[in-house]
Each structure stands twice: as C-alpha cells, then as structure tokens.
Coordinates of C-alpha atoms and ligand atoms in Angstrom, one line a residue:
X1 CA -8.0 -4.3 -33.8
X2 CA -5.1 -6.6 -34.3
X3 CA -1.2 -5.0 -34.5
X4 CA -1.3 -2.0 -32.8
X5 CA 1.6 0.0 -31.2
X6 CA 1.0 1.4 -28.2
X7 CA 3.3 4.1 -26.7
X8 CA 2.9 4.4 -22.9
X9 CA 4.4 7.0 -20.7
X10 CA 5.2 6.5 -17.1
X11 CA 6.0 3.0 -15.2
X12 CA 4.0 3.0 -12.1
X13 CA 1.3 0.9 -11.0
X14 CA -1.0 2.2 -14.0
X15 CA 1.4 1.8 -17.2
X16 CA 2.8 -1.2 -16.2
X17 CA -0.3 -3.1 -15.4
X18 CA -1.6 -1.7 -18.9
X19 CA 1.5 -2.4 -20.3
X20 CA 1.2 -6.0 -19.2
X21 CA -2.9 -5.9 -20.0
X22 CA -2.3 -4.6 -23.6
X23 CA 0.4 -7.2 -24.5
X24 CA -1.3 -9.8 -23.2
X25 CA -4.0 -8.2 -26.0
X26 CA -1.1 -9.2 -28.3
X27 CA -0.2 -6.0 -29.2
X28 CA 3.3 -3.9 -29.3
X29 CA 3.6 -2.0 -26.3
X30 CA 6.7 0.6 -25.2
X31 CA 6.7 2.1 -22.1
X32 CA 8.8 5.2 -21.4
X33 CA 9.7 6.7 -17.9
X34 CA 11.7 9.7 -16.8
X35 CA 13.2 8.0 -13.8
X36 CA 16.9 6.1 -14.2
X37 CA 15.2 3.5 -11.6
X38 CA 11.9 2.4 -10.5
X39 CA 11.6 3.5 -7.0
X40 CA 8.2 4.0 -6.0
X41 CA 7.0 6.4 -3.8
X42 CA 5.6 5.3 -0.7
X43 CA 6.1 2.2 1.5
X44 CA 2.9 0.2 1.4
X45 CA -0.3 -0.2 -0.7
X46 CA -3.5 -2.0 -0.1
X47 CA -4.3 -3.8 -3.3
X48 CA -8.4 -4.5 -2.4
X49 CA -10.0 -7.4 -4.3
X50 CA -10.9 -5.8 -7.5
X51 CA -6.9 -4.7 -8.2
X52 CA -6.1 -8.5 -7.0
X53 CA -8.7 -9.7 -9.8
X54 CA -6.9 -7.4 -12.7
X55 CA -3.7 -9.5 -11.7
X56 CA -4.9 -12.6 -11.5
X57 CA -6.0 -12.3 -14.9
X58 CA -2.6 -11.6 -15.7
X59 CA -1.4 -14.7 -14.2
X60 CA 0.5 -12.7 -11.4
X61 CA -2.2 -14.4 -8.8
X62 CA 0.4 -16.2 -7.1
X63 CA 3.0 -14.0 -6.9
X64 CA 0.6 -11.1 -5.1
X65 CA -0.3 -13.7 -2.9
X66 CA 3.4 -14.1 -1.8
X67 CA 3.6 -10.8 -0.8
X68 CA 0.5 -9.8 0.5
X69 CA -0.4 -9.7 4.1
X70 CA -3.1 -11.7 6.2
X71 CA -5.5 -9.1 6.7
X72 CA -8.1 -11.3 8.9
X73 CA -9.7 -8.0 10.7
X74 CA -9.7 -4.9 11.0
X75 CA -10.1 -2.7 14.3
X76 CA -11.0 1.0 14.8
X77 CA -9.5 1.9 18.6
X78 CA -10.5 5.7 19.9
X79 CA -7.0 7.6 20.7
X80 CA -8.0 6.9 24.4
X81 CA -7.3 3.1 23.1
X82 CA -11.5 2.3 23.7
X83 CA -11.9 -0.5 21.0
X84 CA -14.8 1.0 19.0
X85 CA -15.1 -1.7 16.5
X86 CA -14.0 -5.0 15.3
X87 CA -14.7 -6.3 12.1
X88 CA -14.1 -9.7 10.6
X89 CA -12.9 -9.4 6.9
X90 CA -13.4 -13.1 5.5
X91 CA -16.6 -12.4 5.0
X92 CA -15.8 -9.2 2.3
X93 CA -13.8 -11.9 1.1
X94 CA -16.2 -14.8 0.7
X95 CA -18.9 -12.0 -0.9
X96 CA -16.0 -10.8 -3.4
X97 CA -14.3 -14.2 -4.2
X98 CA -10.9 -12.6 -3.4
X99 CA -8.7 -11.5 -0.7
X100 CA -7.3 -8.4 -0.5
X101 CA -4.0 -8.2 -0.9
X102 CA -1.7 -5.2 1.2
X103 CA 2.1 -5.2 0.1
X104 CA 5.1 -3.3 0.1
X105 CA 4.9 -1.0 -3.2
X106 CA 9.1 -1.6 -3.5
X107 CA 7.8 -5.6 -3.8
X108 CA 4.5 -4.9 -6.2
X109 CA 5.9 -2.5 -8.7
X110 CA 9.2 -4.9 -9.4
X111 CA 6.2 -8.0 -9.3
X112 CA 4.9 -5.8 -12.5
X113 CA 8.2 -4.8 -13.9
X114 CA 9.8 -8.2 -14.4
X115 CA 6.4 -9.2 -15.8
X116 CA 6.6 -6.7 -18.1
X117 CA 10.1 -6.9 -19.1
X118 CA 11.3 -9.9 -21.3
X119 CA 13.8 -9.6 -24.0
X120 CA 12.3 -7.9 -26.1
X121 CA 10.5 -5.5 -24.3
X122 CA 11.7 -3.5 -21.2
X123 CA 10.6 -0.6 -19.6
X124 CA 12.7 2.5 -21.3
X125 CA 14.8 4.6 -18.3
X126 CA 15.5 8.1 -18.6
X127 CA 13.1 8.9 -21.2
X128 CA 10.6 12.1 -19.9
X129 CA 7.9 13.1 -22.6
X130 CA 7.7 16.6 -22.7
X131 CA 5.0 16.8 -25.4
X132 CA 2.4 15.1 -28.0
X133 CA 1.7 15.6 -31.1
X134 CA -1.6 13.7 -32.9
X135 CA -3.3 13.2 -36.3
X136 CA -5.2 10.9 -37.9
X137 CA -2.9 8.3 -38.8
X138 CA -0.9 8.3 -35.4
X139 CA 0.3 9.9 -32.7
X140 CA 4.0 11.1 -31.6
X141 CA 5.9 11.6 -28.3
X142 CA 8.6 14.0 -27.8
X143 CA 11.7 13.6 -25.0
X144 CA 13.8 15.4 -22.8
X145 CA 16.3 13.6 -24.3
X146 CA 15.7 14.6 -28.3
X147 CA 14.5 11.2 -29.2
X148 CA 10.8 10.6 -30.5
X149 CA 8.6 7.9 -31.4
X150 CA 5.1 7.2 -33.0
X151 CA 2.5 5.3 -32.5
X152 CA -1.3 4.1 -33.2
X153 CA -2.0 5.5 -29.7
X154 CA -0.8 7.2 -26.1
X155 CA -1.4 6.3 -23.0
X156 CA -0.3 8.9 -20.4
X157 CA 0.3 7.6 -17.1
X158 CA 2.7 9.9 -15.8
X159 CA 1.0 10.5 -12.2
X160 CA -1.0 13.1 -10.3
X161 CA 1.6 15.4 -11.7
X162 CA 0.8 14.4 -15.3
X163 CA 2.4 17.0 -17.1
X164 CA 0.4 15.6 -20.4
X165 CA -3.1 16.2 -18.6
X166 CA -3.5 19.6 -19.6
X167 CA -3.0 18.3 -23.4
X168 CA -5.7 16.1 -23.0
X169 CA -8.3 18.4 -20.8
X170 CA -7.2 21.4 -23.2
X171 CA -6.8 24.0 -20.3
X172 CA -4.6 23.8 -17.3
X173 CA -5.6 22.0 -14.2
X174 CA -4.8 22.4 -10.7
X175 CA -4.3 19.9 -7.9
X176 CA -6.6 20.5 -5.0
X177 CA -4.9 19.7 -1.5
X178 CA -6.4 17.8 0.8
X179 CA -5.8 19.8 4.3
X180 CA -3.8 17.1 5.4
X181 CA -0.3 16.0 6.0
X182 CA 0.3 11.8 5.7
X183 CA 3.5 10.1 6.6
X184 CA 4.2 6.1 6.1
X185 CA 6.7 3.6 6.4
X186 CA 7.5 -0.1 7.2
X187 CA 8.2 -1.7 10.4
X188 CA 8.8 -5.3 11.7
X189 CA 5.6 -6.6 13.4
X190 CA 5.6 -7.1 16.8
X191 CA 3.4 -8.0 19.5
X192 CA 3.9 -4.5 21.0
X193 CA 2.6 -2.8 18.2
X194 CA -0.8 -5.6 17.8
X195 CA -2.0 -8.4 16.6
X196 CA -0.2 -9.6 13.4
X197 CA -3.5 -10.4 11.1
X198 CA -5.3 -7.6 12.1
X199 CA -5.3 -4.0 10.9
X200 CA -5.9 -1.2 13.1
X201 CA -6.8 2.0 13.0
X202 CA -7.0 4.7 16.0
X203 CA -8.9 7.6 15.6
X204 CA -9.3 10.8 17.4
X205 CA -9.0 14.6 17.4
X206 CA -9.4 14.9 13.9
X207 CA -6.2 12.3 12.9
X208 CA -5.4 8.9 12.7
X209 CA -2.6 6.3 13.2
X210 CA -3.1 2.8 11.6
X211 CA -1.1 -0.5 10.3
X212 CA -1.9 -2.5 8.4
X213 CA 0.1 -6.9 7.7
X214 CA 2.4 -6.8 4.6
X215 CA 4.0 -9.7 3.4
X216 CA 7.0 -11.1 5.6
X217 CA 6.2 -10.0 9.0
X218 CA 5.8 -6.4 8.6
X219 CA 3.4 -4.0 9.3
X220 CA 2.5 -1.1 6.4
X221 CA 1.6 2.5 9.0
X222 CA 0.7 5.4 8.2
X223 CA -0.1 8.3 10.5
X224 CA -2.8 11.6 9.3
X225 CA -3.3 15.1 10.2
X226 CA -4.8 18.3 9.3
X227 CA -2.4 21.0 8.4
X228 CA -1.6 23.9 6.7
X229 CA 0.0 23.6 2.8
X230 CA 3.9 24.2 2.7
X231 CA 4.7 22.9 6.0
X232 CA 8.5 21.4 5.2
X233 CA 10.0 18.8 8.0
X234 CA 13.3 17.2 7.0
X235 CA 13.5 13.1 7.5
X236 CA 15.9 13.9 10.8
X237 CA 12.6 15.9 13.1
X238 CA 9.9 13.7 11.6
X239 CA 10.2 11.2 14.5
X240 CA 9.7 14.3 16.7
X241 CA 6.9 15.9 15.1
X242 CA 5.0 12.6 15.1
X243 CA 5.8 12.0 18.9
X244 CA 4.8 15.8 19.4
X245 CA 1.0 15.1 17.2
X246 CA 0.5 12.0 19.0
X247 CA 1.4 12.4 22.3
X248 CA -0.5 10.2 24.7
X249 CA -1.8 8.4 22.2
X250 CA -2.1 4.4 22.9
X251 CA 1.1 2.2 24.1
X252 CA 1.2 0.5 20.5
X253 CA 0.9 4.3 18.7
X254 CA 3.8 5.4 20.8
X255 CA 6.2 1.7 20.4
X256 CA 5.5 2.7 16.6
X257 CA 6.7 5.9 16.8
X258 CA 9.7 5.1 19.1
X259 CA 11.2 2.2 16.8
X260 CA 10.1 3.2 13.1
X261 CA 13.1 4.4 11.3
X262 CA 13.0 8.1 10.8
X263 CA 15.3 7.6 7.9
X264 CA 12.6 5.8 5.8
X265 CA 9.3 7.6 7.0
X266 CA 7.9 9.3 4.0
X267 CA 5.8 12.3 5.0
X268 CA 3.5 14.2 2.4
X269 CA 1.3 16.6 1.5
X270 CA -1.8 14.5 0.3
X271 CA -3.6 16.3 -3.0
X272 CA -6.6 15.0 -5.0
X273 CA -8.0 16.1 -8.3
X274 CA -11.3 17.6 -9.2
X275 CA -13.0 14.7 -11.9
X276 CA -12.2 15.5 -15.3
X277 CA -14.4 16.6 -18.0
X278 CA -12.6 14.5 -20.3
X279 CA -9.8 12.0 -20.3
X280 CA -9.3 11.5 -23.8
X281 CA -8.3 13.5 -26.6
X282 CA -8.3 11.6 -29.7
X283 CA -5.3 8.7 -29.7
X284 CA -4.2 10.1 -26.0
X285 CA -5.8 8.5 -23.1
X286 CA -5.2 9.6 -19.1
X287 CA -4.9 6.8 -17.1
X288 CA -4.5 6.3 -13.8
X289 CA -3.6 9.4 -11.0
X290 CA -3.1 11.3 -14.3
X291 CA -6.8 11.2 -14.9
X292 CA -8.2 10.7 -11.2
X293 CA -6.1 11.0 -8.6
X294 CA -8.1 10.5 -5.2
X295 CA -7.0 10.8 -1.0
X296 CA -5.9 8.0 -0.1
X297 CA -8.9 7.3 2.4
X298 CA -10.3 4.6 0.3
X299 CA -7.4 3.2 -0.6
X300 CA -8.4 2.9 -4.0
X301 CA -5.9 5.1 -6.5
X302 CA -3.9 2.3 -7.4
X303 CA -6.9 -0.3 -8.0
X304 CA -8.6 2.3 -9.9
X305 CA -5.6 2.0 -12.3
X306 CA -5.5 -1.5 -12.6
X307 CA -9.2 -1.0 -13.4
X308 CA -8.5 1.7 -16.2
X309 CA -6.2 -1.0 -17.9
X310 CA -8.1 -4.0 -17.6
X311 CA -11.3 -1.8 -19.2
X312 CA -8.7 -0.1 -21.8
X313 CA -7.5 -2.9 -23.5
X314 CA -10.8 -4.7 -23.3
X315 CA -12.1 -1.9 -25.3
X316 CA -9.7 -1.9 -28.3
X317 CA -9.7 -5.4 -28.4
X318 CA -13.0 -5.9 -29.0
X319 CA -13.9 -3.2 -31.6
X320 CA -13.3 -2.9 -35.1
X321 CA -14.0 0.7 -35.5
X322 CA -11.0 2.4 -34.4
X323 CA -8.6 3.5 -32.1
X324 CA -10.4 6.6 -31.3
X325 CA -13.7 5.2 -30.8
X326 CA -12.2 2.4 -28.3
X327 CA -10.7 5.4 -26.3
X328 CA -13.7 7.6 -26.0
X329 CA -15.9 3.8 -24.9
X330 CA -12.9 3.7 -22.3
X331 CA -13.6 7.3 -21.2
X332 CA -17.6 7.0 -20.9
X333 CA -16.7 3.2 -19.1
X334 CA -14.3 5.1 -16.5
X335 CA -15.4 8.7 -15.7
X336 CA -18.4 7.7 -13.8
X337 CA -16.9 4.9 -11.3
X338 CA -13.4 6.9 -10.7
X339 CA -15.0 10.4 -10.6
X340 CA -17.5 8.6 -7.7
X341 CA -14.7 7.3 -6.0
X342 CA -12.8 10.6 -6.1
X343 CA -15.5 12.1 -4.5
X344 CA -16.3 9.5 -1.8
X345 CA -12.6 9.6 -0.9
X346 CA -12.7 13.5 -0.8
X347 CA -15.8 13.3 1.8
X348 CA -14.1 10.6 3.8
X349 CA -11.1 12.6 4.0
X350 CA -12.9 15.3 5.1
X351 CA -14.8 13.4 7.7
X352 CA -11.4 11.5 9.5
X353 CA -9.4 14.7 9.7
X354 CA -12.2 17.0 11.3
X355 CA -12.8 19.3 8.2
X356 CA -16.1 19.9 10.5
X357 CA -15.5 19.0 14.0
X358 CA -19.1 17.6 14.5
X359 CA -19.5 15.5 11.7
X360 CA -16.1 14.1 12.9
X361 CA -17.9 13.1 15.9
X362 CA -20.5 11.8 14.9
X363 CA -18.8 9.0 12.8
X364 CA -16.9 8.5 15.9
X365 CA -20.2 7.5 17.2
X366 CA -21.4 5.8 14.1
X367 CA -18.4 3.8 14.5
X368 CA -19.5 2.1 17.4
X369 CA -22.9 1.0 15.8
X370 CA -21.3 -0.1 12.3
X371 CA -21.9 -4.4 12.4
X372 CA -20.2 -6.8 10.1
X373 CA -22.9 -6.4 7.8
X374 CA -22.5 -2.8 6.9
X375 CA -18.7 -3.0 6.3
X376 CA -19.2 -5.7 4.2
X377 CA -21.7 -4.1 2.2
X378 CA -20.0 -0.9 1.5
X379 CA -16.4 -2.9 1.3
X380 CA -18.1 -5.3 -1.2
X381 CA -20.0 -2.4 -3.5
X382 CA -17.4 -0.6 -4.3
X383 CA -15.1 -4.0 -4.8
X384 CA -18.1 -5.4 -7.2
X385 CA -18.1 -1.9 -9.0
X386 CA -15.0 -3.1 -11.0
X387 CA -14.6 -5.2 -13.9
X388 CA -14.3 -8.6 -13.1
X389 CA -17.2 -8.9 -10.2
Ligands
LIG1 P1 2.4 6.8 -10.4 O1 2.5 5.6 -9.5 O2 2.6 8.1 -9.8 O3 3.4 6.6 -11.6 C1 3.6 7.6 -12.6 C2 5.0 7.3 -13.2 O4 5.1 8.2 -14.3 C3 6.1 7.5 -12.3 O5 7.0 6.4 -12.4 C4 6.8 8.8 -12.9 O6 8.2 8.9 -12.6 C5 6.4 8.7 -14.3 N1 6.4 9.9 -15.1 C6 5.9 11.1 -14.7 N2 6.0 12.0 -15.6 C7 6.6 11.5 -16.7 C8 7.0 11.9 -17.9 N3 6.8 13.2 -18.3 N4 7.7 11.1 -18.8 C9 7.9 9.8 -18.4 N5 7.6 9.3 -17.2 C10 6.9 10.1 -16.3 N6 -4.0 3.1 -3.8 C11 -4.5 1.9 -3.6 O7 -5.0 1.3 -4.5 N7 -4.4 1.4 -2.3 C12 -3.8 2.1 -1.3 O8 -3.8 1.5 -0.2 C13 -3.3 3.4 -1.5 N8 -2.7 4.0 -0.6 C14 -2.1 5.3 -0.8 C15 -1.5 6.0 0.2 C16 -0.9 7.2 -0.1 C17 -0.2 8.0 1.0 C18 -1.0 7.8 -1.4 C19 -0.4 9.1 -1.7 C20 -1.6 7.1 -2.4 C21 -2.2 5.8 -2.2 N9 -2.8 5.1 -3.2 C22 -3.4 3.9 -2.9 C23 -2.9 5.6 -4.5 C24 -1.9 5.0 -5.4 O9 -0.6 5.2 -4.9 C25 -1.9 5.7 -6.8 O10 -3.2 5.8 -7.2 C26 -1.1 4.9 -7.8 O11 0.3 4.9 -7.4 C27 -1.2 5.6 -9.2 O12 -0.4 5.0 -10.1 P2 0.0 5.7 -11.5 O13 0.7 4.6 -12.2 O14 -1.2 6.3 -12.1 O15 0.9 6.9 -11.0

C-alpha cells in the first residue's frame, strides 16, 4: 500500500523504531508524545540479537555497536560468592550471527530519535492523546492540548500504562504486579565490582544483584526483591534499604552498593500484563509494552517492540488489501511469540524471587549443572524466534 499516513503515539523504544521502520516503508509517519523531553525511564537495557538485527536493518548497526558493551560471559555467583556457573557467550553469538548489544537507554533512545528526526519530520512534544475515534475511511486522535489529527492508521505505543489499550481490548485491563521491587542505575566499572566483559549475576534468598558492560566503561546493575505492593522509599534511603536487603552479600555487591549514586538509582515496582485477546481494533494497533508488557527477567520488552515494528510495517507493505487486513496479519504474527514470552518471563520471575521457595532451590541447583550448550540453546531459540533469524 503506497502513501499512507501513519499517526503514532508515544516515543519510546517501540514508536520510534516503528517510526523509523515505517518511513523507511516510505510512508508519512507523525509521532506524538506527552512528554516536553525524551527521558527514558531506566538506566540500562540489554538489546539481545534479534532487537540488534531490527536496527541493523535500519542502518543504525554501527551506531549500537558504539554504545554497546562487551558482553564476553556471563557468571551466576551464589550470595555466599560460590561461582555456580560460567558461561561463554560468543558462542550465542556465532549461532545467532549477532552480538548482543547492552547500552544506556539515555544513549539508545536519542540513537533512535535523531534517526527519526530530520527536517521534516520530528518527534511532536507535549502532545498526550486522550482518545480515538475510527471509521472506514480513517482514523482520528484527540489531545490534551485541543489539537487533532487523522490518519490512515494508529499505532499506540504509549507504554505499560497505555491509556488507549482499553479502546483497543474493548473492556478495561489491569496490570498485574509482579511481587517484586527492582532498582537500577549506572556505575563506572571497576575492578572492585568484576571483570569488565563479563556480566554477573548473584543469586540467593529469593533476590538477586547483577551488572551487566555498557558502552564507555560502565556497568548497567540492577538489584531484585520480593515485596509487598505500595512500598514508597524516597531516592535519599534507597542506598540504605539496598545495604539493609543485601547485607553480607559478596565484596563486589557491597563496593556497588557503597559507591552507586543514590541520586540516580531508580527503584520500582515491576508489573506485567496478562496476554491480550486482541491487539487490534480496526485502523488502531497496540504495540509494544502497550500490548505486552513482560518482567523484565528475560530481558526482552524492548526487543519484543522492535520486533512488533519490523513485522508491522512488513505487513502493510506487502499487501494490497488494506489497512485493516495488514493490522489483524500483524496481530495473528505477534500474539503468539510475545504472549509466550510474557509468560516465560512471568515463570522466571517467579522462580528468581522465591514465589515457591523450593523451586527456587532447585534452579539454584540446576544452575550448577546448566553447560554452554544449554544456555546457548535456550539464548539462541528465543533470539531465532524473531524476524530476521
Ligand atoms: P515506553 O518505553 O514506555 O514508551 C512509551 C512512550 O509513550 C513514553 O515516552 C510515554 O511518555 C509515551 N506516552 C504514554 N502515554 C501517552 C499518551 N497518552 N500520549 C502520548 N504519549 C504517551 N527490555 C529489553 O529488551 N531488554 C532489557 O534488558 C530490559 N530491561 C528492563 C528492565 C526493567 C527494570 C524494566 C522495567 C523493563 C525492561 N525492559 C527490557 C523492557 C523495556 O524497557 C520495555 O519493553 C520498552 O521500554 C517498551 O517500550 P515502549 O516504546 O513500548 O514503551
């Protein structure tokens, strides 16, 4: 379908990379955001293999390279600091033709803004859609701010908070949380904290504490634990709280604790969604968190959006039978793979923060038995699962 325009709401990791995806389509794209700047939330992302393939076909290869990290290995250490495991990652690499890329998110989403912006498209600031209207010659966004536009079709990728989901689903859906409490942040590497190509995780008592190379000598961390919803701990005590969780955890746990900067340690409540019945509703398409938002235990919310847009834009490129039949072969392409990898996320979660205490164990145990062979495997399936294999 040549000469559509294509109205896209929210300018995170999902619109912008369909935003980029659908103009390199050749079509007119406008994205709108409710923010007066881009800042994302969170410090670091791991962009696996299959997200780095969506941008190299964009032509951003080079410039993810830039500012990913070396991720050589990667090390699971018991909270008692026992090495459990040690896996060598070139070969997920060599199976996948790609490395994985873990960056900043501060350095990825202005990587995908100024590719997206030119002169005469740029991302539009202040503009938060309160509402869609749809027939069957377009559709039409409503503002905040009064303005409105119309288009040939909607994409909404206005997060796990989409507030156009329930147009789409038709009923109102809830966000289920997760049990668990995440906080994140940058810091310099050092030798203190391990080695610089490798990324670590410790486990025990139900929580975890990893990093993980980013571009330019720093390490992305994040820290996990189980807890109660509402819990409310202002950026001055967080330093506190995490020496308080992780007290006698290893030398490198602690040396993170004691030089992070409490000032830029996010901390949240981490919440996942139940897979949609449907993520399309005539011109409107979910995309993104807004129409699968996962744990973070995979590390695959952010891939899974690049993944949407690649397959989107495919999808109306390539048929000449409408916008709405390119949307619903979008939908059937997407439910199954993100709705799987909701769920494996969901079970992982539950299994790394001690939702049963004995399964918890046991993959402590499992661990210790996993060889090179079987992370590779399971890195490498779900990797291969995505567009461009
Ligand atoms: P968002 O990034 O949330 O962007 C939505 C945008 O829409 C925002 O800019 C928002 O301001 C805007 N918006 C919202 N409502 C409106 C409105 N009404 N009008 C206009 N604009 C609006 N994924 C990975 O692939 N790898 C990882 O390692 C990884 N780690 C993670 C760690 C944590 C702790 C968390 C929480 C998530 C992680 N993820 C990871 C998941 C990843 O962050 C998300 O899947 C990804 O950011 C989703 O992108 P998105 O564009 O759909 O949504």
């Amino acid at each position: 379908m040549n000469h559509l325009k294509i109205i896209i709401i929210g300018a995170g990791i999902g619109g912008l990379t369909a935003g980029l995806t659908l103009k390199r389509a050749g079509y007119t794209v406008e994205i709108y955001e409710k923010t007066s700047e881009i800042r994302p939330a969170g410090a670091g992302i791991s962009i696996w293999s299959n997200g780095v393939k969506v941008l190299n076909s964009l032509g951003l290869g080079d410039e993810i390279a830039k500012i990913g990290g070396q991720m050589d290995r990667m090390e699971y250490r018991s909270h008692t600091d026992k090495l459990l495991n040690q896996i060598n990652l070139n070969p997920v690499t060599e199976t996948v033709g790609q490395r994985p890329y873990p960056v900043s998110r501060t350095e990825l989403q202005s990587l995908l803004l100024n590719a997206f912006n030119n002169n005469l498209e740029t991302v539009k600031l202040n503009a938060q859609c309160i509402g869609v209207e749809q027939n069957t010659q377009g559709v039409t966004a409503y503002f905040a701010n009064g303005y409105q536009t119309s288009a040939d079709l909607l994409i909404a990728a206005d997060g796990i908070h989409s507030q156009l989901r329930d147009y789409v689903v038709g009923h109102p859906v809830e966000l289920r949380y997760a049990d668990y409490v995440n906080w994140n942040g940058l810091i310099k590497i050092n030798p203190d904290l391990g080695d610089k190509n490798t990324w670590v995780i410790y486990v025990g008592e139900g929580k975890r504490a990893s990093m993980m190379p980013i571009g330019n000598n720093r390490f992305y961390y994040f820290f996990g634990c189980p807890m109660a919803r509402g819990t409310i701990v202002e950026p001055d005590y967080r330093q506190r709280e995490l020496k308080s969780i992780f007290a006698r955890w290893p030398s490198p746990v602690q040396s993170l604790i004691e030089n992070l900067n409490p000032q830029e340690l996010n901390r949240l409540e981490i919440h996942d969604l139940d897979p949609l019945e449907t993520i399309v509703k005539g011109r409107v398409a979910l995309l993104g968190d807004a129409a699968h938002a996962s744990t973070p235990t995979l590390g695959q919310g952010g891939c899974q959006a690049m993944e949407d847009a690649e397959i989107l834009s495919r999808f109306l490129l390539t048929t000449n039978l409408g916008v709405e039949y390119a949307l619903k072969r979008y939908e059937s392409e997407r439910k199954e793979r993100t709705s799987t990898l909701v769920l494996k996320a969901r079970k992982r979660a539950d299994m790394i923060y001690g939702k049963d205490p004995h399964l918890t164990q046991q993959w402590y145990q499992q661990l210790q038995q996993e060889t090179e062979q079987d992370v590779t495997n399971a890195l490498s399936k779900t990797i291969l699962g995505g567009p461009f294999h």
